[in-house]
Amino acid sequence: MTASSPLPDRAAAPALLRLSGIRKAFGGVCALEGVDLEVRAGEVHAVCGENGAGKSTLMKIMSGVYQPDAGSIHCRGQPVRFASTRAAAARGVVMIHQELNLIPHLTVAENIYLAREPRRGWFIDRRRQRADAQRCLDRLGAAISPEALVHTLPVAQQQMVEIAKALSMDADVLIMDEPTSSLTEAETRQLFEVMRELRRGGVGIVYISHRLDEMAQIVDRVTVLRDGRQVATGAFADTTVDAIVAQMVGRALDEKFPPRRSVPRSEVLLEVHALQRRPAFGPVSFELRRGEILGFAGLMGAGRTEVARAIFGADPKDGGRIRLHGQDLVIHSPIDAIGHGIAYVCEDRKAHGLALEMSVGENITLANLAAVCGPGGFIRFGAEQQTARDYIEALGIRTPGPQQRARLLSGGNQQKVVIAKWLFRQARVIIFDEPTRGIDVGAKVAIYELMDRLAAEGIGVILISSELPEILGLTDRVAVFHAGRIAAVLPTRRTSQEDILLHASGLDRVRAAQSSHEDLSALAAVAP
């Protein structure tokens, strides 16, 4: 592993921000205890840890969202106490949150300069606002119009708007919380180029990512947190990804993907025939066997999520047939799909998978309220709490109890709550759409084991993932999507990343056409 090339005298660079002895507790639960962190000018400092280790809490203290219960913060050597994010931004400390913080029905330019609009007298200078927003987007190399409404953009482009908004503030310290989680490889490379430019300009960057392998391209130093405490801090060039993982979880993870216990059966559980919704996808046909984990792979925009949403009834379909246990299903809405035993664990769990202000117990029972209601239709709270406790124990959900609000859980535990909801509903087919997005390595292994356990119990599992190692490590077969269709269905154990990418990019057709052309040329050469 090769670390990013250090800039001259970076070790001696002045500290832009220094946190010492930081402590923070919520309702008697200690999130941080005695944590130190220093951000130097012109460095990228990674903060690693499992979900629940305290990373987000530390970042929110740095950016003024929270105030520490104990400890001190110094900005350019001066003691400070950030009472708000505005106060932190005024001192040059800006955070890009993992979860999108945009107003959907405003334009890109309006979002970038929200509450900081350039003015001409009493009026907003729209022309200057658009021009300034365009310069920020151009700096990122993002082909996004400043006049586009944010809700019309895909998630990856919305993430780029968030980054452009932070860059527009001319931050001295830029905190990036999972900035690449929604980006393609090309967009990630462009982001790293921007980060290098900022680093050369003396900006200090705090970088959080669960994609540890990508850190080698950009990170100078790394701090590891575990259970709210600081485990290690040092130069990234002096460690390895395996060592960081061991420090994060307190043990070595010899197997990234646990051995499979489930074995697909011959019985076809779900049949999808000629499903289509133009122009998004179709026609698409495939089979899912009982106890199988079927992967959906493909490039962004290939139609994987759109097919899943159509099966679940979240989006309308133009035609096609869906059969479960040999019976034709009529699905016009998610209620119909849920009634037939089809569940969908969506990519954006906070926007579509959870009721964030409701408790863990309420979320777990939300899709099957009848099971915890009495004859009069009133919820039996004792039954709800006991059900929640059973699933909290079974899935290892880290929470003070069923009454905890879902928004206060870490990403990995929120994902487990979503899964628990569908297990309580006794789903027969579960579609997982990017289930480990924004989840640390330890929590990923727990999700992988859970998916295997579901398959072993006879549940059909569809895994949509942009991580090819995840597809290869977990699935039995993989359906490769290209331009809204399934280009190939491959047996996972007899395929490779190269094979999948060949079909996903459409190069398999190009090569086949070239081969056919060469064969015809050869025949013509020997023809009389």
XYZ file of C-alpha atoms in Angstrom:
528
model
C 0.000 0.000 0.000
C 1.368 3.372 -1.004
C 0.361 6.508 0.884
C -0.159 9.866 -0.800
C 3.033 11.864 -1.346
C 3.651 14.202 1.596
C 4.018 17.911 1.010
C 7.240 19.595 2.159
C 7.413 20.289 5.900
C 3.874 19.054 6.469
C 4.827 17.523 9.820
C 5.926 20.982 10.950
C 2.867 22.745 9.517
C 0.885 24.850 11.978
C -2.157 23.329 13.665
C -5.299 24.921 12.235
C -7.547 23.152 14.729
C -6.700 21.258 17.909
C -9.125 19.349 20.126
C -7.896 18.148 23.530
C -9.544 15.816 26.064
C -12.947 15.957 24.375
C -15.802 14.300 26.242
C -19.456 14.064 25.196
C -22.343 12.040 26.646
C -25.990 11.647 25.624
C -28.484 10.603 28.274
C -25.859 8.831 30.349
C -24.293 7.091 27.323
C -20.718 8.288 26.810
C -20.066 8.900 23.088
C -16.541 10.352 23.476
C -14.038 10.190 26.313
C -10.665 11.988 26.358
C -10.232 12.308 22.578
C -7.436 14.443 21.090
C -7.284 15.485 17.438
C -5.054 17.914 15.578
C -5.611 19.139 12.017
C -2.562 20.696 10.369
C -2.413 23.046 7.420
C -2.122 21.187 4.111
C -2.855 17.674 5.398
C -5.624 15.131 4.994
C -6.302 13.567 8.382
C -8.540 10.485 8.336
C -10.725 9.514 11.284
C -11.611 5.806 11.296
C -13.842 3.688 13.493
C -16.860 1.426 13.471
C -20.359 2.885 13.432
C -20.983 4.067 16.964
C -17.277 4.646 17.652
C -17.847 8.398 17.994
C -16.655 9.723 14.627
C -19.781 11.682 13.762
C -20.073 13.069 17.289
C -16.468 14.289 17.128
C -17.059 15.898 13.732
C -20.207 17.628 14.972
C -18.269 19.054 17.911
C -15.611 20.335 15.522
C -18.244 21.995 13.324
C -20.399 23.527 16.082
C -23.392 21.185 15.949
C -22.617 19.930 19.482
C -20.674 21.478 22.319
C -18.340 19.227 24.343
C -19.080 18.394 27.982
C -15.346 18.611 28.729
C -12.127 19.383 26.897
C -10.901 22.330 24.845
C -10.814 23.508 21.222
C -8.138 25.784 19.791
C -8.405 27.395 16.361
C -5.058 28.716 15.063
C -3.789 28.658 18.649
C -6.719 30.619 20.075
C -9.215 28.966 22.470
C -12.703 28.836 20.932
C -16.123 27.445 21.682
C -18.332 27.033 18.643
C -21.905 27.788 19.693
C -23.262 26.928 16.235
C -22.260 25.809 12.758
C -22.366 29.463 11.697
C -19.840 30.309 14.419
C -17.577 27.453 13.256
C -17.869 28.519 9.615
C -16.948 32.078 10.589
C -13.657 30.666 11.907
C -13.138 28.662 8.713
C -14.365 25.226 9.879
C -16.970 23.713 7.526
C -18.452 20.210 7.421
C -19.866 18.222 4.496
C -22.375 15.831 6.049
C -22.816 12.245 4.910
C -26.575 12.697 4.686
C -27.616 15.231 2.072
C -28.600 18.601 3.506
C -30.165 20.230 0.465
C -33.555 21.825 -0.224
C -35.005 19.767 -3.095
C -37.164 22.424 -4.738
C -34.495 25.121 -4.890
C -31.930 25.393 -7.667
C -28.332 24.243 -7.348
C -27.115 27.860 -7.114
C -29.736 28.719 -4.476
C -28.647 25.728 -2.383
C -24.953 26.568 -2.643
C -25.489 30.142 -1.438
C -28.461 29.591 0.864
C -28.514 32.326 3.548
C -25.342 33.792 1.940
C -26.885 35.166 -1.234
C -24.905 37.899 -3.058
C -26.947 41.089 -3.110
C -27.346 44.181 -5.170
C -28.921 46.635 -2.780
C -32.016 45.029 -1.261
C -32.266 42.356 -3.954
C -30.469 39.060 -4.550
C -27.984 39.315 -7.398
C -29.149 36.223 -9.319
C -26.651 36.632 -12.138
C -23.673 36.758 -9.775
C -25.096 33.869 -7.726
C -25.315 31.671 -10.829
C -21.825 32.680 -11.982
C -20.260 32.025 -8.566
C -22.049 28.665 -8.318
C -20.815 27.728 -11.793
C -17.214 28.446 -10.753
C -17.585 26.110 -7.736
C -19.052 23.373 -9.923
C -16.357 23.853 -12.564
C -13.714 23.477 -9.863
C -15.173 20.053 -9.116
C -15.471 19.200 -12.795
C -19.173 18.580 -12.225
C -21.370 18.855 -15.334
C -24.331 20.297 -13.405
C -26.343 23.375 -14.316
C -26.584 25.993 -11.520
C -30.213 26.473 -12.558
C -31.187 22.802 -12.190
C -33.639 21.958 -9.409
C -31.908 19.734 -6.869
C -34.714 17.155 -6.733
C -34.158 16.413 -10.442
C -30.534 15.361 -9.850
C -29.377 11.819 -9.030
C -27.892 11.219 -5.583
C -24.292 11.362 -6.853
C -24.794 14.821 -8.346
C -26.556 16.031 -5.214
C -23.447 14.970 -3.281
C -21.319 17.057 -5.636
C -23.589 20.054 -4.922
C -22.965 19.559 -1.190
C -19.226 19.595 -1.808
C -19.499 22.693 -4.005
C -21.429 24.438 -1.228
C -18.636 23.754 1.253
C -15.951 24.878 -1.204
C -17.813 28.148 -1.719
C -17.164 29.043 1.939
C -13.353 29.140 1.518
C -12.834 26.890 4.514
C -9.492 26.572 6.344
C -10.609 23.235 7.801
C -12.914 21.083 5.671
C -14.593 18.100 7.329
C -15.730 15.427 4.868
C -18.037 12.724 6.245
C -18.272 9.871 3.703
C -18.021 12.219 0.692
C -17.506 9.383 -1.826
C -20.308 7.089 -0.639
C -22.597 8.170 -3.514
C -19.948 8.918 -6.130
C -18.792 6.906 -9.118
C -15.126 6.011 -9.510
C -14.635 8.865 -11.997
C -16.318 11.359 -9.647
C -14.223 10.058 -6.749
C -11.023 10.602 -8.741
C -12.131 14.146 -9.535
C -12.906 14.775 -5.859
C -9.431 13.575 -4.877
C -7.914 16.008 -7.382
C -9.889 18.818 -5.743
C -8.704 17.669 -2.314
C -5.083 17.706 -3.499
C -5.555 21.230 -4.811
C -7.032 22.332 -1.482
C -4.196 20.639 0.370
C -1.627 22.479 -1.742
C -3.422 25.687 -0.793
C -2.915 24.990 2.910
C -6.417 23.717 3.726
C -6.616 21.060 6.412
C -9.039 18.244 5.592
C -10.634 15.824 8.049
C -11.718 12.764 6.105
C -14.127 10.031 7.189
C -14.690 7.032 4.945
C -15.496 3.367 5.387
C -13.715 2.669 2.104
C -10.350 2.179 3.714
C -8.588 1.124 0.504
C -9.214 4.512 -1.114
C -7.479 6.325 1.743
C -4.069 5.308 0.428
C -4.594 7.728 -2.449
C -5.132 10.837 -0.352
C -4.581 10.466 3.426
C -1.497 11.709 5.342
C -2.380 10.839 8.954
C -5.021 8.658 10.547
C -6.732 8.603 13.949
C -8.631 5.473 15.019
C -11.564 5.581 17.457
C -13.129 2.615 19.222
C -16.088 2.839 21.620
C -15.640 6.597 21.963
C -11.946 6.469 22.805
C -8.858 7.281 20.794
C -6.958 4.090 19.994
C -4.167 5.369 17.754
C -2.910 8.341 15.727
C -0.051 8.194 13.244
C 1.204 8.585 9.699
C -0.834 6.601 7.190
C 2.374 5.536 5.446
C 3.451 3.737 8.650
C 0.394 1.475 8.903
C -1.748 -0.869 6.809
C -5.448 -1.216 6.156
C -5.469 -4.549 8.027
C -3.864 -2.899 11.061
C -6.426 -0.082 11.008
C -9.288 -2.581 10.813
C -7.860 -4.550 13.757
C -7.606 -1.325 15.797
C -11.169 -0.350 14.872
C -12.831 -3.597 15.900
C -10.379 -4.760 18.561
C -9.664 -7.961 16.671
C -8.403 -9.106 13.295
C -10.994 -9.666 10.561
C -9.334 -12.507 8.705
C -12.385 -13.100 6.545
C -13.980 -10.029 5.000
C -16.813 -12.203 3.706
C -17.927 -14.952 6.099
C -18.194 -18.508 4.741
C -21.590 -19.203 3.204
C -23.868 -21.620 5.013
C -26.885 -21.228 2.737
C -27.340 -23.474 -0.290
C -29.726 -22.456 -3.107
C -32.527 -24.911 -3.730
C -33.967 -25.916 -7.078
C -37.378 -24.449 -6.265
C -38.016 -21.162 -8.093
C -39.343 -18.653 -5.586
C -39.711 -15.459 -7.634
C -40.142 -15.168 -11.412
C -39.959 -11.867 -13.238
C -40.834 -12.004 -16.935
C -40.554 -9.149 -19.478
C -40.887 -6.472 -16.800
C -40.460 -2.986 -18.241
C -40.923 0.707 -17.623
C -39.796 2.777 -20.549
C -37.386 4.496 -20.868
C -35.892 3.413 -17.521
C -35.555 -0.323 -18.173
C -36.838 -3.392 -19.894
C -37.771 -5.880 -20.828
C -36.147 -7.666 -17.866
C -36.569 -11.354 -16.982
C -34.939 -13.423 -14.234
C -35.594 -16.114 -11.622
C -34.787 -16.180 -7.907
C -34.537 -19.567 -6.224
C -35.409 -20.329 -2.625
C -32.391 -19.815 -0.385
C -30.436 -18.012 -3.103
C -28.617 -14.683 -2.961
C -28.926 -13.172 -6.431
C -26.736 -10.175 -7.202
C -27.693 -7.188 -9.344
C -24.539 -5.569 -10.755
C -24.069 -2.791 -13.273
C -22.926 0.760 -13.770
C -24.810 3.685 -12.284
C -28.015 4.303 -14.219
C -28.151 0.773 -15.629
C -31.628 0.190 -14.164
C -30.963 -2.031 -11.136
C -32.772 0.114 -8.554
C -35.560 0.959 -11.002
C -36.317 -2.748 -11.478
C -36.341 -3.306 -7.711
C -38.727 -0.380 -7.169
C -41.062 -1.683 -9.871
C -41.163 -5.152 -8.276
C -41.920 -3.524 -4.926
C -44.653 -1.349 -6.432
C -42.899 1.912 -5.597
C -42.798 2.847 -9.305
C -45.349 1.931 -12.007
C -44.512 -0.607 -14.681
C -45.579 -0.619 -18.324
C -45.759 -4.364 -18.673
C -44.469 -7.715 -17.529
C -45.335 -10.431 -15.077
C -44.259 -11.120 -11.480
C -44.868 -14.581 -10.009
C -44.237 -15.783 -6.449
C -44.498 -19.511 -5.660
C -45.953 -19.957 -9.139
C -48.796 -17.512 -8.538
C -49.208 -14.327 -10.582
C -49.064 -11.203 -8.412
C -50.955 -7.959 -8.889
C -48.734 -5.207 -7.496
C -49.809 -1.592 -7.843
C -48.198 -0.225 -4.670
C -45.758 -1.191 -1.887
C -48.761 -2.222 0.217
C -49.553 -4.903 -2.375
C -45.925 -6.105 -2.425
C -45.702 -6.207 1.369
C -48.950 -8.176 1.492
C -47.411 -10.781 -0.821
C -44.250 -11.030 1.299
C -41.874 -8.907 -0.802
C -39.691 -6.429 1.122
C -37.340 -3.711 -0.091
C -34.426 -2.422 2.002
C -33.815 0.799 0.080
C -30.522 2.577 -0.512
C -31.446 5.726 1.446
C -32.536 4.233 4.756
C -33.049 7.626 6.429
C -35.270 9.061 3.709
C -37.301 5.953 2.855
C -36.550 3.128 5.302
C -37.069 4.638 8.749
C -39.353 6.974 10.643
C -36.432 8.789 12.262
C -38.360 10.511 15.041
C -40.087 7.310 16.094
C -38.522 4.808 18.457
C -36.621 1.667 17.528
C -39.549 -0.430 18.761
C -42.080 1.526 16.733
C -39.961 1.195 13.583
C -39.546 -2.569 14.000
C -43.291 -3.163 14.298
C -44.376 -0.464 11.815
C -44.901 -2.796 8.830
C -46.890 -5.355 10.845
C -48.924 -3.391 13.372
C -51.755 -5.915 13.357
C -49.457 -8.392 15.102
C -49.104 -6.103 18.154
C -52.642 -4.708 18.237
C -55.523 -5.890 20.387
C -59.103 -6.646 19.300
C -60.068 -2.956 19.340
C -57.194 -1.986 17.065
C -55.158 -0.404 19.859
C -51.441 -1.122 20.093
C -50.450 -3.445 22.929
C -47.318 -1.588 24.017
C -46.055 -4.503 26.074
C -46.144 -6.734 22.999
C -44.490 -4.032 20.887
C -41.654 -3.619 23.395
C -41.105 -7.372 23.754
C -41.052 -7.851 19.980
C -38.513 -5.050 19.669
C -36.319 -6.524 22.413
C -36.382 -9.923 20.694
C -35.147 -8.461 17.394
C -32.640 -6.163 19.092
C -31.085 -9.239 20.697
C -31.350 -11.446 17.604
C -29.729 -8.906 15.273
C -27.301 -7.429 17.800
C -28.693 -3.888 17.464
C -26.673 -1.535 19.666
C -29.215 0.712 21.373
C -30.027 1.659 24.984
C -33.442 0.112 24.443
C -36.570 -0.093 22.255
C -37.533 3.451 23.252
C -34.435 5.053 21.649
C -35.206 7.302 18.677
C -34.067 5.762 15.406
C -32.211 8.905 14.301
C -29.815 8.571 17.238
C -28.497 5.162 16.122
C -25.378 4.669 14.032
C -25.787 3.846 10.337
C -25.144 0.138 10.776
C -27.665 -0.171 13.580
C -30.247 1.820 11.637
C -29.823 -0.673 8.795
C -30.423 -3.545 11.213
C -33.639 -1.893 12.408
C -34.887 -1.724 8.799
C -34.071 -5.411 8.331
C -35.774 -6.278 11.629
C -38.930 -4.531 10.403
C -39.134 -6.814 7.376
C -38.256 -9.947 9.345
C -41.113 -9.222 11.739
C -43.338 -8.885 8.678
C -42.183 -12.424 7.680
C -41.027 -11.421 4.228
C -40.369 -14.235 1.746
C -38.261 -12.148 -0.651
C -36.017 -9.318 0.530
C -34.363 -6.904 -1.900
C -31.275 -5.203 -0.428
C -30.310 -2.029 -2.317
C -26.725 -0.976 -1.427
C -27.226 -2.323 2.134
C -23.690 -1.535 3.344
C -23.440 2.019 2.007
C -21.919 4.208 4.740
C -21.378 1.261 7.097
C -18.060 0.296 8.690
C -16.258 -2.992 8.112
C -17.375 -4.603 11.359
C -21.036 -3.792 10.731
C -20.681 -4.962 7.115
C -19.635 -8.429 8.268
C -22.681 -8.552 10.567
C -24.978 -7.613 7.646
C -23.298 -10.228 5.429
C -23.830 -12.929 8.062
C -27.445 -11.877 8.464
C -28.100 -12.086 4.712
C -26.591 -15.577 4.611
C -28.737 -16.584 7.569
C -31.879 -15.343 5.824
C -30.997 -17.325 2.702
C -30.326 -20.442 4.813
C -33.849 -20.094 6.247
C -35.275 -20.251 2.717
C -35.820 -16.554 2.102
C -34.951 -15.298 -1.371
C -32.406 -12.481 -1.271
C -31.585 -9.980 -4.033
C -28.463 -7.900 -3.437
C -27.967 -4.689 -5.416
C -24.413 -3.470 -4.930
C -21.913 -1.240 -6.711
C -19.085 -2.993 -4.838
C -17.988 -5.868 -7.067
C -16.009 -7.627 -4.290
C -19.268 -7.629 -2.301
C -21.154 -9.170 -5.225
C -18.466 -11.828 -5.727
C -18.142 -12.563 -2.007
C -21.828 -12.985 -1.210
C -23.954 -14.063 -4.159
C -24.696 -17.365 -5.886
C -25.458 -15.793 -9.266
C -25.158 -12.262 -10.586
C -27.482 -10.539 -13.076
C -25.428 -7.899 -14.883
C -27.385 -4.852 -16.059
C -26.515 -2.679 -19.035
C -28.670 0.147 -20.425
C -31.821 -1.025 -18.648
C -31.539 -4.711 -19.574
C -29.913 -7.805 -18.126
C -26.857 -8.376 -20.298
C -25.927 -11.682 -18.641
C -26.654 -13.900 -15.645
C -23.377 -15.388 -14.418
C -22.601 -18.089 -11.830
C -20.640 -16.109 -9.270
C -18.054 -18.746 -8.440
C -17.082 -19.073 -12.096
C -16.824 -15.382 -12.893
C -14.605 -12.384 -12.103
C -14.762 -8.607 -11.789
C -13.442 -8.359 -15.337
C -16.274 -10.552 -16.674
C -18.898 -8.474 -14.860
C -17.445 -5.169 -16.066
C -17.253 -6.486 -19.608
C -21.021 -7.099 -19.648
C -21.884 -4.011 -17.548
C -20.072 -1.687 -19.943
C -21.461 -3.274 -23.106
C -17.968 -4.230 -24.264
C -19.035 -7.866 -24.574
C -21.274 -6.866 -27.508
C -18.524 -4.757 -29.039
C -16.075 -7.661 -28.883
C -18.672 -10.088 -30.222
C -19.345 -7.735 -33.137
C -15.624 -7.374 -33.803
C -15.178 -11.141 -33.684
C -18.097 -11.619 -36.070
C -16.625 -9.014 -38.422
C -13.244 -10.749 -38.327
C -14.897 -14.110 -39.085
C -16.753 -12.627 -42.054
C -13.525 -11.025 -43.310
C -11.740 -14.357 -43.040
C -14.522 -16.108 -44.957
C -14.415 -13.427 -47.641
C -10.649 -13.856 -47.958
C -10.956 -17.587 -48.737
C -14.144 -17.409 -50.772
C -13.740 -18.259 -54.490
